[in-house]
Tab-separated table of C-alpha atoms in Angstrom:
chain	number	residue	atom	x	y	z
R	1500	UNK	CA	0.000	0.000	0.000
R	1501	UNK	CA	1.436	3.491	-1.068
R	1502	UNK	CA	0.164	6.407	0.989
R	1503	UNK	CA	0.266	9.660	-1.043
R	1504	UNK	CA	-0.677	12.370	1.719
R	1505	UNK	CA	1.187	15.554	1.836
R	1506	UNK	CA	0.459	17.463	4.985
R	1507	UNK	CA	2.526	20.722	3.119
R	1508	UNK	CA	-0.046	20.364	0.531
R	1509	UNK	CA	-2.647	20.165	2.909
R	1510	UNK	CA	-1.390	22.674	4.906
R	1511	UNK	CA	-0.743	25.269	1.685
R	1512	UNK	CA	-4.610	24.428	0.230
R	1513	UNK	CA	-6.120	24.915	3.380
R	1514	UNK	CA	-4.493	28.347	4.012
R	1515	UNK	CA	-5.609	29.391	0.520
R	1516	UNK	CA	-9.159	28.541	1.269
R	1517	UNK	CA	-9.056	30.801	4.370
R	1518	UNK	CA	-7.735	33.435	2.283
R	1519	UNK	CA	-10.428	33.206	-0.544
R	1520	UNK	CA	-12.961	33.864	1.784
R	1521	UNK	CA	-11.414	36.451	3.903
R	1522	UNK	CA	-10.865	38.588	0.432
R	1523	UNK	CA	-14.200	37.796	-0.679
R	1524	UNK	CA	-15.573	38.877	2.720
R	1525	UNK	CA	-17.273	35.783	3.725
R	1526	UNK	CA	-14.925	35.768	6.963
R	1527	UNK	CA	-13.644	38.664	9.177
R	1528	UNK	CA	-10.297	39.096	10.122
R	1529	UNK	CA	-9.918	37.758	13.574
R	1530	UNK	CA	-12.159	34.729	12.322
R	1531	UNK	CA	-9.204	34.080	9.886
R	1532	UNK	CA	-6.977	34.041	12.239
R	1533	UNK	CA	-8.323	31.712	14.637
R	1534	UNK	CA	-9.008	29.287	11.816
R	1535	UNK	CA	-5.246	29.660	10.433
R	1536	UNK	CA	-4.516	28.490	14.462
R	1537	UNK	CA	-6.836	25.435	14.175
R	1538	UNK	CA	-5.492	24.460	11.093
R	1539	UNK	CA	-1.873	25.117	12.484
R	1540	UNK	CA	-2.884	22.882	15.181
R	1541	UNK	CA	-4.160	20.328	13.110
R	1542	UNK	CA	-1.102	20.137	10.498
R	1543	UNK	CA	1.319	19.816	13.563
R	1544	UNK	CA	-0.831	16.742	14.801
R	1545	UNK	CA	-0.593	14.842	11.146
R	1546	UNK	CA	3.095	15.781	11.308
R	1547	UNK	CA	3.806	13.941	14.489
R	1548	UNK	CA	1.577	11.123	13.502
R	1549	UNK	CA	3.228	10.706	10.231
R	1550	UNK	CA	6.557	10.962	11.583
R	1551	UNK	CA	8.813	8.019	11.462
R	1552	UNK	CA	6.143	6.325	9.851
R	1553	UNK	CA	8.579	4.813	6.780
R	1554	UNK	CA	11.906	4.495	9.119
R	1555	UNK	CA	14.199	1.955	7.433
R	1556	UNK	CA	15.440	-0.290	10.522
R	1557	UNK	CA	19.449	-0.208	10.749
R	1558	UNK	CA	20.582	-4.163	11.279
């Protein structure tokens, strides 16, 4: 099984969908922010998750 995810990507498409709708005025500044936090928040948890996950063991 190959797993494909790329938390960067994630992380870069999710901060461009925050700023869509701040410029289009569907969210407010400080509500923005807070969600660029969450998502922050969120990418650091997949990080540590992901981390290691492919390790080659030294004999």
């Amino acid at each position: 099984m190959t797993y494909n995810f790329d938390p960067d990507r994630w992380l870069d498409n999710e901060l461009a969908a925050v700023e869509f709708e701040l410029k289009s005025g569907r969210m407010n500044e400080s509500d923005a922010e807070r969600h660029k936090d969450r998502l922050m928040d969120r990418y650091d948890e997949m990080v540590t998750r992901l981390d290691g996950t492919y390790r080659i063991l030294k004999e």
